[in-house]
Amino acid sequence: MSFRFFRLLLAGSTCGLAQMCPAQEPSPTVASVSDALDKALLPILEQRCMDCHDDEMKKGDVSLESLRQPGLNRHNVRLWDKVREQVRSGTMPPKNKTPLEAGQKQAVLDWIKANELAIKASPASDPGHRKVRRLNREEYSNTLRDLLGISSRPGDKFPADGAGGEGFANNADTLTFSTLLMEKFMGGANDAIAEVWSKPELRGRLMAPVTSDKLPAEVGAELALRPFLLKAYRRPPTEAELKEVIKIFTAALQRGENWDNAMKVAFKAILLSPKFLLIEEEDRPGVKEPWKVNHYEVASRLSFFLWVSTPDDALLKLAAEQKLQDPAVLAAETKRMLADPKALAFTKNFAGQWLHFEQLFNAVDPDRRKFKDFNDTLRQAMYDEVFTFCDAVLRHNGRVLDLLDSDYTFVNEPLAKLYDIPGIQGKEMRQVKFTDNKRGGLTGMGAILAVTALPQRTSPVLRGKWVLEQLLSAPPPPPPPNVGELPEDDRSIKGELTFRQRLEQHRAKPVCAGCHARMDPLGFGLENFDAIGKWRNDENGKPLDASGLMPDGTAFAGPAEMRKVLMLEKDMFVRTLCSRLLGYALNRGLEVNDQPTLLRLEETLKQADYRSESLIIAVVQSFPFLHRR
């Protein structure tokens, strides 16, 4: 948006911002947009918003206090996303307050647009802080698989990793050490080496550099350990590090171990080394400007992003040749890695944790007497559907808007039976095109519908909350205390009331109305699906109402029309996807300094017709992915 267009948008508003915007200026700058905030919007915010949204009150977990002082927080697009959502939908100011005048409302929305343009045009200058972190349980198991060739998964026995930042288990802030975890790592190393030594082909692969049993003991040990250290440490070992491991090997020999057992001790020591268990990058004390990470560090960032595992020989070779900072090479490697089956781990960990469909195995337990179709075979089919669908979109250059709405999915015989799709036989998942508009995208999938339901009934609240949080990054605040509970079983509601009517009585309470006005319509639109995702036209014999009315007045009825409402919010969905993907790639929560990168990722995705490959390559080539401070 040019400043001239910005001025025209604000013509007739009460803010007077138009007079500040010369028509000749090609685009807004961060400084000019900040000036506009001071002169135009801050008075509106002070008069209408600060009473409830300063640091002391912070209603809805939103504080606008930082806007009173110049600085980066004035341009926090996530904060302004919350403001825009509330102002545009009319939920703020609340119903018991005087609404914003039309000019004031338009001024706020237009300032937010200009702010985003200014941020997108500004250079990325701070890659954010990259912390040392340990391997999480998935990375540990996958790395041992690729290092040693074992099929077991020692990490599955470890305590669950926490989720931080953008909601992922690879976040450095949550990957701490404990005594219990060190015991698990010791047990994991013992079990992994024992599995290798029990299989001659695996042991032979590990010892492949040693071509003769007539070599001096330490010479043979060095031949096997040096290449293994390169792979285990994800960089060439220093001579001091090699000598340290040889010293452990020699000590084992001196204790009376034979060469073979002494090598087992040395390999275990490597697997327990902080240099293996920790992902650590070179620091440059005293250097103030950000620097490019070295090529081996790029290799690790790439492999743990797309494979949830250690770099392979091809990546390490490119690192040795100093080629992993070339944008063309990065693009080619990204395509190669996405095509590799190891990238299934990317779908599992990124999509599964973002969309919460991994909870299908640990948090979903429908009442089997009421939902007789549900069993573990169907549970697995539900998981396979959403996994295969997300994998097709993310790894095979699909169109990411298909996650909101699509005319196809993937089913096998048990799932096709639940969905009333004829002609499907066998356990294999295959792509099918819908012949009606009942289903489409994530919100029509059994896995998502079951994860957002209760054991004995649907939950419009949980389903609406899931859409707001996972697809639109517009989570409602936590519920206030003592708001009452709804029946656990919709069959227990007395009289002629439907469950929806009972819920509407609950949400009519003033303390509940604000949040439910945003959540419930989205959940109501999915009421044609029961608690396991089967289509229904009534609720326990009572008429089913699947209509919804959004706070901005948009009305719809049923899943198909609800998906059209979601497609109108595709910009919010794109921001959600890009922010989650960038946070996952960087192993941390996003910061204000990441916003230029975030907004350019959004633009890249839109210009690529919403195809995923360009977005993933853009993340890999981005400033914070390739730099540190």
mmCIF file with all atom_site columns, N, CA, C and O in Angstrom, residues 209-215 220:
data_model
loop_
_atom_site.group_PDB
_atom_site.id
_atom_site.type_symbol
_atom_site.label_atom_id
_atom_site.label_alt_id
_atom_site.label_comp_id
_atom_site.label_asym_id
_atom_site.label_entity_id
_atom_site.label_seq_id
_atom_site.pdbx_PDB_ins_code
_atom_site.Cartn_x
_atom_site.Cartn_y
_atom_site.Cartn_z
_atom_site.occupancy
_atom_site.B_iso_or_equiv
_atom_site.pdbx_formal_charge
_atom_site.auth_seq_id
_atom_site.auth_comp_id
_atom_site.auth_asym_id
_atom_site.auth_atom_id
_atom_site.pdbx_PDB_model_num
ATOM 1  N N  . PRO A 1 209 ? 36.010 -49.046 8.259  1.00 0.00 ? 209 PRO A N  1
ATOM 2  C CA . PRO A 1 209 ? 37.327 -48.482 7.920  1.00 0.00 ? 209 PRO A CA 1
ATOM 3  C C  . PRO A 1 209 ? 38.494 -49.375 8.335  1.00 0.00 ? 209 PRO A C  1
ATOM 4  O O  . PRO A 1 209 ? 39.600 -49.234 7.818  1.00 0.00 ? 209 PRO A O  1
ATOM 5  N N  . VAL A 1 210 ? 38.276 -50.291 9.293  1.00 0.00 ? 210 VAL A N  1
ATOM 6  C CA . VAL A 1 210 ? 39.353 -51.167 9.757  1.00 0.00 ? 210 VAL A CA 1
ATOM 7  C C  . VAL A 1 210 ? 39.412 -52.367 8.812  1.00 0.00 ? 210 VAL A C  1
ATOM 8  O O  . VAL A 1 210 ? 38.523 -53.225 8.812  1.00 0.00 ? 210 VAL A O  1
ATOM 9  N N  . THR A 1 211 ? 40.474 -52.449 8.005  1.00 0.00 ? 211 THR A N  1
ATOM 10 C CA . THR A 1 211 ? 40.554 -53.471 6.958  1.00 0.00 ? 211 THR A CA 1
ATOM 11 C C  . THR A 1 211 ? 41.463 -54.639 7.334  1.00 0.00 ? 211 THR A C  1
ATOM 12 O O  . THR A 1 211 ? 41.552 -55.603 6.598  1.00 0.00 ? 211 THR A O  1
ATOM 13 N N  . SER A 1 212 ? 42.103 -54.568 8.491  1.00 0.00 ? 212 SER A N  1
ATOM 14 C CA . SER A 1 212 ? 43.039 -55.641 8.848  1.00 0.00 ? 212 SER A CA 1
ATOM 15 C C  . SER A 1 212 ? 43.068 -55.809 10.358 1.00 0.00 ? 212 SER A C  1
ATOM 16 O O  . SER A 1 212 ? 43.067 -54.834 11.109 1.00 0.00 ? 212 SER A O  1
ATOM 17 N N  . ASP A 1 213 ? 43.068 -57.067 10.828 1.00 0.00 ? 213 ASP A N  1
ATOM 18 C CA . ASP A 1 213 ? 43.192 -57.310 12.267 1.00 0.00 ? 213 ASP A CA 1
ATOM 19 C C  . ASP A 1 213 ? 44.653 -57.325 12.716 1.00 0.00 ? 213 ASP A C  1
ATOM 20 O O  . ASP A 1 213 ? 44.964 -57.594 13.870 1.00 0.00 ? 213 ASP A O  1
ATOM 21 N N  . LYS A 1 214 ? 45.582 -57.034 11.761 1.00 0.00 ? 214 LYS A N  1
ATOM 22 C CA . LYS A 1 214 ? 46.992 -57.030 12.112 1.00 0.00 ? 214 LYS A CA 1
ATOM 23 C C  . LYS A 1 214 ? 47.498 -55.623 12.450 1.00 0.00 ? 214 LYS A C  1
ATOM 24 O O  . LYS A 1 214 ? 48.659 -55.415 12.727 1.00 0.00 ? 214 LYS A O  1
ATOM 25 N N  . LEU A 1 215 ? 46.606 -54.647 12.400 1.00 0.00 ? 215 LEU A N  1
ATOM 26 C CA . LEU A 1 215 ? 47.000 -53.277 12.722 1.00 0.00 ? 215 LEU A CA 1
ATOM 27 C C  . LEU A 1 215 ? 47.245 -53.137 14.215 1.00 0.00 ? 215 LEU A C  1
ATOM 28 O O  . LEU A 1 215 ? 46.622 -53.841 15.031 1.00 0.00 ? 215 LEU A O  1
ATOM 29 N N  . GLY A 1 220 ? 44.011 -49.167 14.574 1.00 0.00 ? 220 GLY A N  1
ATOM 30 C CA . GLY A 1 220 ? 42.718 -49.673 14.125 1.00 0.00 ? 220 GLY A CA 1
ATOM 31 C C  . GLY A 1 220 ? 41.567 -48.919 14.772 1.00 0.00 ? 220 GLY A C  1
ATOM 32 O O  . GLY A 1 220 ? 40.561 -48.601 14.115 1.00 0.00 ? 220 GLY A O  1
#
